C-alpha positions as MATLAB code, in Angstrom:
seq = 'MKARLINMTADEYHANGMSKVPAYSNSIGKIIINQSPLHAWAAHPLLNPAYERVEKSAFDLGTAAHAALLEGLDVCRVLEFDDWRTSAAKDAKYAARKDKKIPMLRKDYPALAMMYAVAQEAISNCADLGGLRLSDGKPEQTIHMDNSETHIKMRLDWLSDDRRVILDYKTTAIESPRAWMRSISSSGADMQAALYSGGVEVLTGEEPRFIFMVQEVELPTACYFIGMAGQQLERGQRKTQFAINPGPECL';
ca = [
      22.036  -31.465   38.301;
      23.438  -32.843   41.635;
      24.604  -35.985   42.338;
      24.916  -38.502   45.594;
      26.720  -41.556   46.153;
      24.530  -44.092   48.167;
      25.120  -47.630   49.481;
      22.158  -49.777   48.834;
      21.010  -53.385   48.199;
      20.453  -54.292   44.482;
      16.611  -54.959   45.585;
      16.349  -51.342   46.985;
      18.303  -50.024   43.694;
      15.691  -52.298   41.186;
      12.833  -51.103   43.177;
      14.005  -47.053   42.717;
      14.585  -47.266   46.604;
      16.476  -43.574   46.403;
      13.300  -41.485   45.079;
       9.596  -42.023   45.134;
       9.827  -40.618   41.267;
      10.497  -42.609   38.375;
      14.532  -42.390   37.428;
      16.098  -42.936   34.326;
      18.596  -45.877   34.399;
      21.290  -47.253   31.453;
      18.915  -50.393   31.205;
      15.605  -47.915   30.804;
      17.518  -45.855   27.956;
      18.579  -48.901   26.048;
      14.926  -49.809   25.813;
      13.959  -46.202   24.531;
      16.726  -46.468   21.748;
      16.350  -49.888   20.736;
      12.585  -50.274   20.931;
      10.420  -47.323   22.132;
       9.119  -45.560   25.333;
       6.187  -47.405   25.794;
       8.522  -50.739   25.813;
      10.415  -48.444   28.620;
       7.332  -47.802   30.536;
       6.282  -51.359   30.620;
      10.147  -52.419   32.106;
       9.897  -49.595   34.857;
       8.915  -50.547   38.433;
       7.160  -47.108   39.195;
       5.487  -46.393   35.973;
       4.078  -50.013   35.170;
       1.413  -51.084   38.036;
       1.514  -54.759   36.655;
       5.595  -54.762   36.582;
       7.220  -57.794   38.085;
      10.813  -58.198   38.197;
      11.632  -61.597   36.370;
      14.471  -63.625   38.532;
      16.110  -66.758   36.550;
      15.040  -69.992   37.534;
      18.108  -71.552   35.724;
      21.569  -71.360   36.993;
      23.867  -68.588   35.065;
      27.625  -68.988   35.353;
      27.972  -65.442   33.996;
      25.361  -63.999   36.875;
      27.327  -66.048   39.583;
      30.732  -64.916   38.284;
      29.673  -61.525   38.243;
      28.590  -61.433   41.946;
      31.514  -63.730   42.974;
      34.107  -61.190   41.806;
      32.637  -58.024   43.195;
      31.221  -59.629   46.623;
      33.602  -62.644   47.064;
      32.930  -66.423   46.233;
      30.961  -66.979   49.452;
      28.249  -65.176   48.089;
      27.381  -68.501   46.140;
      26.076  -71.324   48.125;
      27.341  -74.949   46.998;
      24.642  -77.675   47.498;
      25.415  -81.136   47.297;
      22.696  -82.432   44.728;
      22.862  -83.717   41.133;
      20.404  -81.455   39.951;
      17.139  -79.427   41.094;
      14.708  -82.244   40.856;
      13.967  -83.447   44.251;
      11.908  -81.587   46.759;
      14.964  -81.288   48.994;
      17.207  -79.464   46.508;
      14.406  -77.356   45.799;
      13.751  -76.385   49.517;
      17.799  -75.929   49.566;
      17.623  -73.895   46.548;
      14.806  -71.213   48.211;
      16.622  -71.408   51.392;
      19.679  -70.008   49.838;
      17.613  -67.415   47.788;
      16.005  -66.302   50.917;
      19.268  -65.965   52.507;
      20.331  -63.939   49.650;
      22.834  -66.346   48.446;
      23.049  -67.655   44.661;
      21.952  -71.388   44.711;
      24.375  -73.818   42.431;
      25.356  -77.561   41.936;
      28.526  -79.033   42.767;
      28.976  -79.945   39.645;
      29.267  -76.151   38.520;
      31.449  -74.975   41.045;
      34.649  -75.792   39.301;
      33.822  -73.570   36.522;
      32.626  -70.782   38.684;
      36.268  -70.782   40.850;
      38.132  -71.134   37.675;
      36.409  -67.822   36.239;
      37.307  -66.248   39.509;
      41.047  -67.554   39.434;
      41.394  -66.066   36.226;
      39.740  -62.474   36.798;
      41.772  -61.978   39.860;
      44.959  -62.707   37.743;
      43.789  -60.620   35.003;
      43.103  -57.828   37.261;
      46.629  -58.009   38.906;
      48.513  -58.182   35.597;
      46.494  -55.447   33.616;
      48.537  -52.266   33.284;
      45.634  -50.226   32.385;
      44.214  -50.509   35.868;
      47.731  -48.883   37.127;
      48.185  -51.317   40.207;
      44.512  -50.975   41.348;
      43.243  -53.962   43.289;
      39.298  -54.462   43.781;
      40.306  -54.054   47.511;
      41.514  -50.262   46.324;
      37.730  -49.456   45.623;
      34.627  -50.228   46.576;
      31.479  -52.630   44.644;
      27.985  -52.061   43.587;
      27.754  -48.639   44.775;
      24.867  -46.445   43.437;
      25.102  -42.594   42.026;
      21.321  -40.749   41.809;
      21.622  -37.734   40.068;
      18.407  -35.309   39.968;
      17.378  -31.583   38.879;
      14.020  -30.043   38.927;
      12.539  -32.837   35.975;
      14.517  -35.632   35.940;
      16.148  -38.192   37.993;
      19.035  -40.673   36.791;
      20.269  -43.535   38.978;
      23.297  -45.689   37.935;
      24.939  -48.831   39.827;
      28.258  -48.971   39.462;
      30.219  -52.385   39.433;
      33.409  -51.156   41.053;
      34.529  -47.262   41.759;
      38.169  -46.816   42.904;
      38.120  -45.037   46.696;
      39.887  -42.302   44.530;
      36.918  -42.179   42.369;
      39.066  -42.114   39.334;
      38.621  -45.459   38.054;
      35.265  -47.183   36.824;
      35.731  -50.877   35.895;
      32.446  -52.449   34.799;
      32.710  -56.297   34.674;
      31.001  -58.166   31.659;
      30.728  -61.981   30.940;
      30.144  -63.144   27.410;
      29.831  -66.220   25.037;
      31.154  -63.665   22.198;
      34.381  -65.389   20.724;
      36.682  -62.852   20.482;
      37.655  -59.101   21.901;
      37.150  -57.917   18.185;
      33.512  -59.384   18.028;
      32.820  -58.072   21.697;
      33.407  -54.453   20.420;
      31.744  -54.466   17.637;
      28.409  -55.008   19.798;
      29.217  -51.592   22.033;
      26.929  -49.634   20.247;
      23.734  -52.183   19.784;
      24.403  -53.483   23.399;
      24.164  -49.851   24.717;
      27.700  -50.441   26.531;
      28.519  -47.126   24.837;
      25.643  -45.343   26.626;
      26.303  -46.860   30.155;
      30.083  -45.795   29.884;
      28.883  -42.204   29.096;
      26.525  -42.378   31.892;
      28.527  -43.669   34.315;
      31.447  -41.555   33.597;
      29.061  -38.380   33.661;
      27.622  -39.318   37.205;
      31.510  -39.704   38.616;
      32.525  -36.234   37.066;
      29.165  -34.613   38.334;
      30.115  -36.210   41.921;
      33.732  -35.756   41.576;
      34.393  -32.527   39.199;
      36.869  -34.802   37.752;
      36.333  -37.288   34.573;
      37.157  -40.826   35.174;
      38.590  -43.543   33.195;
      35.844  -46.000   32.480;
      37.364  -49.642   31.838;
      35.350  -52.475   30.440;
      36.420  -55.953   31.972;
      35.146  -58.848   29.599;
      35.669  -62.550   30.613;
      34.251  -65.284   28.579;
      32.374  -68.121   29.968;
      33.750  -70.700   27.741;
      37.136  -72.072   28.475;
      39.856  -70.836   28.735;
      37.295  -68.359   30.227;
      39.940  -65.482   28.750;
      39.778  -61.713   30.242;
      40.353  -58.710   28.348;
      40.330  -55.071   29.139;
      38.736  -52.680   26.753;
      38.920  -48.780   27.276;
      36.405  -46.267   25.446;
      37.548  -43.967   22.724;
      36.331  -40.054   22.914;
      34.361  -40.718   19.905;
      32.644  -43.969   21.513;
      31.896  -41.926   24.698;
      30.680  -39.116   22.396;
      28.241  -41.385   20.454;
      26.943  -42.997   23.835;
      26.506  -39.357   25.504;
      24.443  -38.264   22.246;
      22.220  -41.440   22.724;
      21.808  -40.952   26.106;
      20.655  -37.588   26.056;
      18.189  -38.552   23.364;
      16.820  -41.307   25.604;
      16.663  -38.775   28.539;
      14.996  -35.789   27.031;
      11.680  -36.812   26.224;
      11.302  -38.212   30.021;
       9.101  -35.764   31.228;
       6.653  -35.864   28.339;
       6.389  -39.700   27.994;
       5.981  -39.648   31.715;
];
C-alpha cells in the first residue's frame, strides 16, 4: 500500500477528486459496519448514480465551530438579519455559500466566538500536545492510499508539521467525557483513529499520536482531550479491516 498527502478542497474530497475509482473512507466504513454494504453503495458519490450530497439548511453551531477553529473565524460571514425569512436574508445566505463562507445571523455569533476562544485556550493548556499550537501544523489535509485493488481516502482535521500528532476536533451535545468515551465504538471513532493513524504511518514510517479534542456545544462549552488506548486502536483496526475486505466484491 502506498500513500500520498494531497491538498484539496472539501468539495473535491467528497466528490472523490483524488481518484476515478471509488475510494473507501471512514464514513463509508461506519455504514458498512452499522448498516450494510448496500447502504454504503447508496452513500457513495461514484457508486450511486442518483447520489446527491445533502447540505444542511439550518445553522449548525458545531459545524461552524469546526470550520472556525481549523480555518479561522473569517470562514463565517455574519449577516445583520434577525432570521432567514426575508428575501434579502435568503439572498445574502446564498451569496455567502457561493463564496464558500458559512452564513450566520448576528445573534448566533457570540456563541461561536465563545467556543472559539475556549478551544484556543484549551489547546494552549493541553499537556498532551507538548506545546504544539495549530500554527505548528496544517488543517484539512487529505491522505490517499492505494494498491492494485483498493483506494482509501481520509481527511485529517489537523496534522502537525512533523507528522507525529493528529488532532481531530469533535463538537458534542453529550454531557460528559465519560459518556462521550462510551460512544467511541458506536460512533466509529475507534475506526477513524485506527484508519488515520495507519495512513500517516504508511506515509511516514512512524506511528503518530491520535488525539480527539472534544468540545461541548452547551455552556460552558468545555473542552477535553482523549487519546486512544492500544486496545481501542486494535478494535478499530479489526473493524476497519472487516469493512475494507469485502470492498472489491461489493462493488
